[in-house]
């Protein structure tokens, strides 16, 4: 019997969007276990604290029994290794994502050659969606209701609206 595959889906998730959820749904059907790993220390100043980001993710991924949400700090490859993960899952929306993702995947492979980065494509409807644009829309009073889960709409309203 082949070994169960644990995949890590790392990111800022500031906040989680419908695009992230689309990828989580796809990942949860492919991998035996999917750990959504929320980066604690970001170069950019996050809108939501790590606790808030995790809370929102836990609430919206509740239905998937093989999905867990955790916080990680430090090197992603150390974290992945310590969880016995063999895959890092990342989403690629447009060609513009590719360069940054390629650099990161290659650097991660150099650090840990046994862990593969698997790129996944979100549904076309989410190919333009990013947490950054969602925050900008929310700050300016634009419509975010089709872009993020209802809980996140509320949290955004409470934070910036
Ligand atoms: O959602 P993001 O902001 O694109 O996620 C980026 C993230 C958190 C996955 C990336 O910055 C990361 O892996 N940080 C952890 C530190 C690390 O391992 N850096 C070396 C990567 S080449």
CSV table of C-alpha atoms and ligand atoms in Angstrom, one decimal:
chain,number,residue,atom,x,y,z
A,1,UNK,CA,0.0,0.0,0.0
A,2,UNK,CA,1.4,3.5,-0.8
A,3,UNK,CA,2.1,5.9,2.0
A,4,UNK,CA,-0.5,8.6,2.7
A,5,UNK,CA,0.5,11.9,1.1
A,6,UNK,CA,0.5,15.0,3.3
A,7,UNK,CA,0.5,18.3,1.5
A,8,UNK,CA,1.2,21.7,2.9
A,9,UNK,CA,-0.7,24.7,1.5
A,10,UNK,CA,1.3,27.7,2.8
A,11,UNK,CA,0.4,31.4,2.5
A,12,UNK,CA,-0.5,34.6,4.2
A,13,UNK,CA,-4.3,34.2,3.9
A,14,UNK,CA,-4.8,37.8,4.8
A,15,UNK,CA,-7.7,37.1,4.5
A,16,UNK,CA,-8.8,33.8,3.0
A,17,UNK,CA,-10.6,34.3,-0.3
A,18,UNK,CA,-12.9,32.1,-2.5
A,19,UNK,CA,-9.9,31.5,-4.7
A,20,UNK,CA,-8.0,29.9,-1.7
A,21,UNK,CA,-11.1,27.9,-0.8
A,22,UNK,CA,-11.3,26.6,-4.4
A,23,UNK,CA,-7.7,25.4,-4.2
A,24,UNK,CA,-8.3,23.8,-0.8
A,25,UNK,CA,-11.3,21.9,-2.1
A,26,UNK,CA,-9.2,20.6,-5.0
A,27,UNK,CA,-6.2,19.8,-2.8
A,28,UNK,CA,-8.4,17.9,-0.3
A,29,UNK,CA,-9.6,15.6,-3.0
A,30,UNK,CA,-6.1,14.9,-4.3
A,31,UNK,CA,-4.0,14.6,-1.1
A,32,UNK,CA,-4.7,12.4,1.9
A,33,UNK,CA,-4.1,15.2,4.3
A,34,UNK,CA,-3.8,18.9,3.6
A,35,UNK,CA,-2.4,21.3,6.1
A,36,UNK,CA,-3.2,25.0,5.5
A,37,UNK,CA,-0.1,26.7,7.0
A,38,UNK,CA,-0.6,30.3,7.9
A,39,UNK,CA,2.6,32.3,7.9
A,40,UNK,CA,3.1,34.1,11.2
A,41,UNK,CA,5.8,36.5,10.2
A,42,UNK,CA,5.1,38.4,7.0
A,43,UNK,CA,7.3,41.0,5.3
A,44,UNK,CA,4.2,42.9,4.6
A,45,UNK,CA,2.1,44.2,7.6
A,46,UNK,CA,-1.0,42.1,7.6
A,47,UNK,CA,-4.5,43.5,8.1
A,48,UNK,CA,-5.6,40.5,10.2
A,49,UNK,CA,-3.6,39.0,13.1
A,50,UNK,CA,-2.4,35.5,12.6
A,51,UNK,CA,-5.1,34.4,15.2
A,52,UNK,CA,-7.8,36.0,13.1
A,53,UNK,CA,-6.5,34.6,9.9
A,54,UNK,CA,-6.5,31.1,11.4
A,55,UNK,CA,-10.0,31.5,13.0
A,56,UNK,CA,-11.5,32.5,9.6
A,57,UNK,CA,-9.8,29.6,7.8
A,58,UNK,CA,-10.9,27.1,10.5
A,59,UNK,CA,-14.4,28.2,10.2
A,60,UNK,CA,-14.5,28.0,6.4
A,61,UNK,CA,-12.7,24.7,6.0
A,62,UNK,CA,-14.7,22.9,8.7
A,63,UNK,CA,-16.4,20.6,6.2
A,64,UNK,CA,-13.2,19.0,5.0
A,65,UNK,CA,-12.2,16.3,7.5
A,66,UNK,CA,-8.7,15.9,6.0
A,67,UNK,CA,-7.9,19.6,6.1
A,68,UNK,CA,-6.1,21.2,9.1
A,69,UNK,CA,-5.2,24.8,9.7
A,70,UNK,CA,-1.9,25.6,11.5
A,71,UNK,CA,0.4,28.6,12.0
A,72,UNK,CA,4.0,28.3,10.9
A,73,UNK,CA,7.0,30.4,11.5
A,74,UNK,CA,10.5,30.2,10.0
A,75,UNK,CA,11.5,28.2,7.0
A,76,UNK,CA,8.7,26.5,5.2
A,77,UNK,CA,10.8,23.5,4.4
A,78,UNK,CA,11.7,22.9,8.1
A,79,UNK,CA,8.0,23.1,8.8
A,80,UNK,CA,7.0,20.7,6.0
A,81,UNK,CA,9.7,18.2,7.0
A,82,UNK,CA,8.7,18.2,10.6
A,83,UNK,CA,5.1,17.3,9.5
A,84,UNK,CA,6.2,14.5,7.2
A,85,UNK,CA,4.8,16.4,4.2
A,86,UNK,CA,6.0,15.4,0.7
A,87,UNK,CA,4.2,18.1,-1.2
A,88,UNK,CA,3.9,21.9,-1.0
A,89,UNK,CA,0.8,23.1,-2.9
A,90,UNK,CA,0.7,26.6,-4.4
A,91,UNK,CA,-1.8,28.3,-6.6
A,92,UNK,CA,-0.9,29.9,-9.9
A,93,UNK,CA,-3.5,32.3,-11.3
A,94,UNK,CA,-1.9,34.1,-14.2
A,95,UNK,CA,1.5,34.0,-15.9
A,96,UNK,CA,2.5,36.9,-13.7
A,97,UNK,CA,2.5,34.6,-10.6
A,98,UNK,CA,4.8,32.2,-12.3
A,99,UNK,CA,8.1,33.9,-11.9
A,100,UNK,CA,7.8,34.4,-8.1
A,101,UNK,CA,6.4,30.9,-7.6
A,102,UNK,CA,9.2,29.4,-9.7
A,103,UNK,CA,11.9,31.1,-7.7
A,104,UNK,CA,10.3,30.0,-4.4
A,105,UNK,CA,9.8,26.4,-5.6
A,106,UNK,CA,13.4,26.2,-6.8
A,107,UNK,CA,14.8,27.6,-3.6
A,108,UNK,CA,12.6,25.3,-1.6
A,109,UNK,CA,13.8,22.3,-3.7
A,110,UNK,CA,17.4,23.4,-3.1
A,111,UNK,CA,16.7,23.4,0.7
A,112,UNK,CA,14.8,20.1,0.6
A,113,UNK,CA,15.0,18.1,-2.6
A,114,UNK,CA,12.5,15.4,-1.4
A,115,UNK,CA,9.6,17.8,-1.1
A,116,UNK,CA,7.8,18.6,-4.4
A,117,UNK,CA,6.0,21.8,-5.1
A,118,UNK,CA,2.7,21.1,-6.9
A,119,UNK,CA,1.1,24.1,-8.7
A,120,UNK,CA,-2.7,24.1,-8.9
A,121,UNK,CA,-5.0,26.3,-11.0
A,122,UNK,CA,-8.0,27.9,-9.4
A,123,UNK,CA,-11.4,28.0,-11.2
A,124,UNK,CA,-11.3,30.6,-14.0
A,125,UNK,CA,-13.7,32.8,-12.0
A,126,UNK,CA,-11.0,33.3,-9.4
A,127,UNK,CA,-8.1,33.9,-11.7
A,128,UNK,CA,-8.0,37.6,-11.0
A,129,UNK,CA,-8.7,37.4,-7.3
A,130,UNK,CA,-6.2,38.2,-4.6
A,131,UNK,CA,-6.3,39.1,-0.9
A,132,UNK,CA,-4.6,42.3,-1.7
A,133,UNK,CA,-7.4,43.5,-4.1
A,134,UNK,CA,-10.1,42.3,-1.7
A,135,UNK,CA,-8.6,44.5,1.1
A,136,UNK,CA,-8.3,47.4,-1.2
A,137,UNK,CA,-12.0,47.0,-2.3
A,138,UNK,CA,-13.1,46.6,1.3
A,139,UNK,CA,-11.2,49.8,2.3
A,140,UNK,CA,-12.9,51.7,-0.5
A,141,UNK,CA,-16.3,50.4,0.1
A,142,UNK,CA,-16.4,48.2,-3.0
A,143,UNK,CA,-18.3,44.9,-3.3
A,144,UNK,CA,-16.5,41.9,-1.9
A,145,UNK,CA,-19.4,39.6,-1.3
A,146,UNK,CA,-18.7,37.3,-4.3
A,147,UNK,CA,-15.0,37.2,-3.6
A,148,UNK,CA,-14.7,35.9,0.0
A,149,UNK,CA,-16.9,33.7,2.3
A,150,UNK,CA,-19.7,35.5,4.2
A,151,UNK,CA,-17.7,35.3,7.5
A,152,UNK,CA,-14.8,37.2,5.9
A,153,UNK,CA,-17.2,39.9,4.5
A,154,UNK,CA,-18.3,40.5,8.1
A,155,UNK,CA,-14.7,40.5,9.5
A,156,UNK,CA,-13.6,42.9,6.7
A,157,UNK,CA,-16.5,45.2,7.5
A,158,UNK,CA,-15.6,45.2,11.2
A,159,UNK,CA,-12.0,45.9,10.4
A,160,UNK,CA,-12.1,48.5,7.7
A,161,UNK,CA,-15.6,49.4,6.9
B,1,LIG,O1,0.5,34.0,0.4
B,1,LIG,P1,1.9,34.4,0.2
B,1,LIG,O2,2.2,35.7,0.9
B,1,LIG,O3,2.3,34.4,-1.3
B,1,LIG,O4,2.8,33.3,0.9
B,1,LIG,C1,4.2,33.3,0.8
B,1,LIG,C2,4.8,32.3,1.8
B,1,LIG,C3,4.4,32.5,3.2
B,1,LIG,C4,4.4,30.9,1.4
B,1,LIG,C5,6.4,32.4,1.7
B,1,LIG,O5,6.8,33.7,1.9
B,1,LIG,C6,7.1,31.4,2.6
B,1,LIG,O6,7.2,30.3,2.4
B,1,LIG,N1,7.7,32.0,3.8
B,1,LIG,C7,8.3,31.2,4.7
B,1,LIG,C8,9.8,31.5,4.8
B,1,LIG,C9,10.6,30.6,3.8
B,1,LIG,O7,10.6,29.4,3.9
B,1,LIG,N2,11.2,31.3,2.9
B,1,LIG,C10,12.0,30.7,1.8
B,1,LIG,C11,11.1,30.5,0.7
B,1,LIG,S1,12.0,30.4,-0.8
